[in-house]
Amino acid sequence: MSGVKRCIVGYSGGNEANPTYFDMKDHTESLLIEYDAKSMSYERILDKWMQLVGTPYQTKTQYRTAAFVLNAQQETIAKAAVRNWSPDFVDVELAARFYMAEARHQDFLSRNSKGRR
């Protein structure tokens, strides 16, 4: 996506330290997105995320649908977007500690998609 600098797969939303894929504890699989705010808006990131997620549903903590926001402005924008999308199954929370996932989870699609995007 033009304007996205990098994406890092990891775990967030929990309180217990050092989650791993096989011991996620109370965390959710997450994606940290670094983007150029001059060429891409937070709203556009949310729109693309909602498009890719599809229809959210109730599930266990590991796979829940959540937007982890960095500030009050992002929280307001995310809550408005979620309210119009699927308010019952999407959480909007202030971002806490993000733990980077193991190397085998980074760039997974580019390593395993055989050219599909």
XYZ file of N, CA, C and O in Angstrom, residues 5-81:
308
model
N 5.140 2.347 5.367
C 6.591 2.164 5.434
C 6.951 0.723 5.766
O 7.827 0.133 5.155
N 6.258 0.160 6.778
C 6.502 -1.238 7.118
C 5.403 -1.750 8.030
O 4.706 -0.974 8.679
N 5.269 -3.059 8.037
C 4.316 -3.745 8.911
C 5.087 -4.781 9.711
O 5.934 -5.492 9.163
N 4.785 -4.844 11.001
C 5.455 -5.792 11.884
C 4.391 -6.638 12.566
O 3.477 -6.105 13.192
N 4.502 -7.944 12.435
C 3.568 -8.864 13.080
C 3.986 -9.034 14.531
O 5.176 -9.129 14.846
N 2.979 -9.082 15.416
C 3.306 -9.248 16.823
C 2.092 -9.523 17.674
O 1.059 -9.990 17.189
N 2.232 -9.193 18.947
C 1.195 -9.466 19.939
C 0.989 -8.211 20.778
O 1.936 -7.541 21.151
N -0.285 -7.906 21.071
C -0.593 -6.723 21.855
C -1.910 -6.932 22.594
O -2.612 -7.909 22.368
N -2.233 -5.988 23.461
C -3.521 -6.007 24.127
C -3.586 -6.784 25.419
O -4.628 -6.854 26.047
N -2.477 -7.372 25.825
C -2.485 -8.154 27.059
C -1.621 -7.528 28.138
O -0.966 -6.511 27.914
N -1.625 -8.146 29.289
C -0.840 -7.646 30.422
C 0.376 -8.491 30.744
O 1.320 -8.009 31.361
N 0.365 -9.755 30.352
C 1.471 -10.640 30.679
C 2.649 -10.394 29.737
O 2.477 -10.121 28.557
N 3.852 -10.504 30.269
C 5.069 -10.201 29.509
C 5.479 -11.352 28.590
O 5.199 -12.512 28.859
N 6.146 -10.963 27.512
C 6.829 -11.871 26.593
C 5.969 -12.972 25.976
O 6.312 -14.147 26.049
N 4.883 -12.622 25.314
C 4.092 -13.656 24.639
C 4.848 -14.213 23.437
O 5.717 -13.534 22.868
N 4.535 -15.423 23.073
C 5.061 -16.061 21.863
C 3.885 -16.696 21.134
O 2.787 -16.806 21.696
N 4.118 -17.170 19.931
C 3.033 -17.777 19.173
C 2.453 -18.975 19.912
O 1.251 -19.191 19.919
N 3.298 -19.773 20.555
C 2.831 -20.963 21.246
C 2.456 -20.707 22.703
O 1.948 -21.594 23.380
N 2.685 -19.497 23.174
C 2.297 -19.116 24.530
C 1.896 -17.640 24.504
O 2.599 -16.776 25.006
N 0.739 -17.392 23.904
C 0.293 -16.024 23.661
C -0.183 -15.322 24.927
O -0.321 -14.115 24.953
N -0.441 -16.106 25.957
C -0.929 -15.575 27.232
C -2.253 -14.839 27.000
O -3.175 -15.419 26.451
N -2.366 -13.574 27.363
C -3.628 -12.835 27.212
C -3.565 -11.820 26.068
O -4.338 -10.870 26.031
N -2.691 -12.041 25.113
C -2.505 -11.098 24.005
C -3.300 -11.494 22.762
O -3.811 -12.595 22.653
N -3.349 -10.565 21.820
C -4.009 -10.744 20.535
C -2.972 -10.637 19.430
O -2.077 -9.794 19.500
N -3.077 -11.501 18.428
C -2.200 -11.362 17.266
C -2.460 -9.989 16.661
O -3.608 -9.601 16.447
N -1.392 -9.244 16.390
C -1.528 -7.848 15.979
C -0.584 -7.504 14.842
O 0.375 -8.223 14.577
N -0.859 -6.373 14.244
C -0.009 -5.852 13.181
C 0.281 -4.396 13.482
O -0.638 -3.585 13.590
N 1.542 -4.072 13.658
C 1.957 -2.684 13.858
C 2.242 -2.104 12.474
O 3.026 -2.676 11.717
N 1.572 -1.019 12.140
C 1.715 -0.412 10.816
C 2.374 0.949 10.966
O 1.845 1.827 11.636
N 3.528 1.111 10.344
C 4.197 2.413 10.291
C 3.913 3.005 8.918
O 4.113 2.359 7.899
N 3.416 4.241 8.919
C 3.043 4.859 7.646
C 3.424 6.332 7.634
O 3.646 6.941 8.672
N 3.483 6.876 6.428
C 3.797 8.287 6.224
C 2.495 9.074 6.275
O 1.680 9.009 5.347
N 2.269 9.791 7.362
C 1.015 10.526 7.563
C 0.824 11.643 6.532
O -0.287 12.140 6.364
N 1.891 12.023 5.828
C 1.762 13.052 4.793
C 1.163 12.488 3.504
O 0.595 13.225 2.713
N 1.310 11.190 3.295
C 0.805 10.600 2.061
C -0.323 9.594 2.290
O -0.909 9.098 1.329
N -0.634 9.315 3.544
C -1.682 8.337 3.860
C -2.364 8.756 5.153
O -1.697 9.116 6.118
N -3.669 8.679 5.185
C -4.396 9.065 6.400
C -4.663 7.843 7.275
O -4.702 6.698 6.799
N -4.871 8.113 8.539
C -5.250 7.049 9.472
C -6.591 6.443 9.046
O -6.782 5.230 9.123
N -7.501 7.270 8.558
C -8.793 6.778 8.078
C -8.611 5.772 6.940
O -9.316 4.765 6.886
N -7.668 6.037 6.058
C -7.438 5.111 4.935
C -6.883 3.776 5.430
O -7.261 2.723 4.927
N -6.011 3.843 6.421
C -5.496 2.598 7.024
C -6.665 1.807 7.609
O -6.779 0.601 7.391
N -7.536 2.472 8.365
C -8.694 1.794 8.960
C -9.611 1.208 7.890
O -10.091 0.074 8.023
N -9.874 1.969 6.834
C -10.737 1.478 5.756
C -10.176 0.202 5.141
O -10.906 -0.764 4.909
N -8.887 0.192 4.865
C -8.252 -0.990 4.266
C -8.297 -2.163 5.237
O -8.574 -3.304 4.844
N -8.036 -1.888 6.522
C -8.072 -2.935 7.549
C -9.462 -3.561 7.613
O -9.602 -4.790 7.606
N -10.498 -2.724 7.634
C -11.861 -3.247 7.717
C -12.215 -4.059 6.472
O -12.874 -5.088 6.558
N -11.743 -3.609 5.333
C -11.979 -4.339 4.081
C -11.321 -5.713 4.133
O -11.922 -6.714 3.754
N -10.091 -5.775 4.621
C -9.364 -7.044 4.676
C -9.915 -7.991 5.737
O -9.941 -9.204 5.535
N -10.370 -7.448 6.854
C -10.930 -8.282 7.920
C -12.253 -8.895 7.481
O -12.551 -10.047 7.789
N -13.057 -8.137 6.765
C -14.375 -8.632 6.375
C -15.358 -8.444 7.508
O -15.387 -7.405 8.155
N -16.125 -9.466 7.811
C -17.120 -9.395 8.872
C -16.539 -9.956 10.163
O -16.262 -11.145 10.245
N -16.351 -9.124 11.182
C -15.829 -9.609 12.465
C -16.849 -10.503 13.171
O -18.053 -10.399 12.942
N -16.365 -11.367 14.015
C -17.221 -12.257 14.790
C -16.578 -12.491 16.154
O -15.393 -12.236 16.347
N -17.371 -12.988 17.069
C -16.855 -13.251 18.411
C -15.922 -14.445 18.362
O -16.238 -15.469 17.770
N -14.761 -14.300 18.976
C -13.767 -15.362 18.971
C -12.901 -15.230 20.215
O -13.069 -14.310 21.000
N -11.937 -16.129 20.353
C -11.072 -16.068 21.531
C -10.092 -14.903 21.411
O -9.905 -14.335 20.337
N -9.488 -14.562 22.515
C -8.611 -13.392 22.606
C -7.536 -13.373 21.527
O -7.244 -12.335 20.950
N -6.944 -14.501 21.231
C -5.852 -14.559 20.255
C -6.260 -13.975 18.907
O -5.457 -13.330 18.240
N -7.496 -14.188 18.496
C -7.930 -13.795 17.161
C -8.959 -12.665 17.140
O -9.526 -12.366 16.099
N -9.196 -12.026 18.274
C -10.236 -10.986 18.302
C -9.876 -9.843 17.354
O -8.713 -9.639 17.005
N -10.875 -9.103 16.942
C -10.670 -7.962 16.069
C -10.572 -6.718 16.947
O -11.507 -6.406 17.686
N -9.438 -6.043 16.882
C -9.208 -4.877 17.736
C -8.341 -3.856 17.012
O -7.434 -4.218 16.265
N -8.633 -2.593 17.267
C -7.790 -1.493 16.798
C -7.102 -0.928 18.028
O -7.764 -0.468 18.960
N -5.784 -0.993 18.045
C -4.998 -0.450 19.147
C -4.532 0.937 18.728
O -3.743 1.075 17.807
N -5.046 1.954 19.384
C -4.817 3.344 18.988
C -3.729 3.993 19.837
O -3.479 3.577 20.966
N -3.105 5.030 19.278
C -1.992 5.687 19.963
C -2.378 6.949 20.718
O -1.642 7.401 21.577
N -3.534 7.536 20.366
C -3.899 8.796 20.995
C -5.406 9.015 20.894
O -6.128 8.232 20.266
N -5.877 10.102 21.528
C -7.312 10.398 21.565
C -7.885 10.645 20.170
O -9.020 10.260 19.885
N -7.122 11.274 19.284
C -7.602 11.528 17.923
C -7.846 10.213 17.184
O -8.893 10.024 16.566
N -6.887 9.283 17.250
C -7.071 7.980 16.609
C -8.241 7.226 17.249
O -9.006 6.556 16.553
N -8.380 7.351 18.554
C -9.479 6.670 19.246
C -10.837 7.163 18.734
O -11.736 6.366 18.455
N -10.981 8.462 18.593
C -12.235 9.044 18.093
C -12.535 8.549 16.679
O -13.653 8.136 16.376
N -11.521 8.566 15.825
C -11.680 8.123 14.434
C -12.021 6.635 14.387
O -12.935 6.214 13.669
N -11.297 5.825 15.144
C -11.521 4.375 15.135
C -12.894 4.012 15.687
O -13.593 3.165 15.132
N -13.296 4.656 16.774
C -14.615 4.349 17.350
C -15.740 4.712 16.386
O -16.728 3.980 16.279
N -15.601 5.816 15.671
C -16.617 6.195 14.679
C -16.675 5.176 13.548
O -17.760 4.768 13.112
N -15.528 4.738 13.086
C -15.480 3.746 12.004
C -16.084 2.419 12.456
O -16.870 1.800 11.735
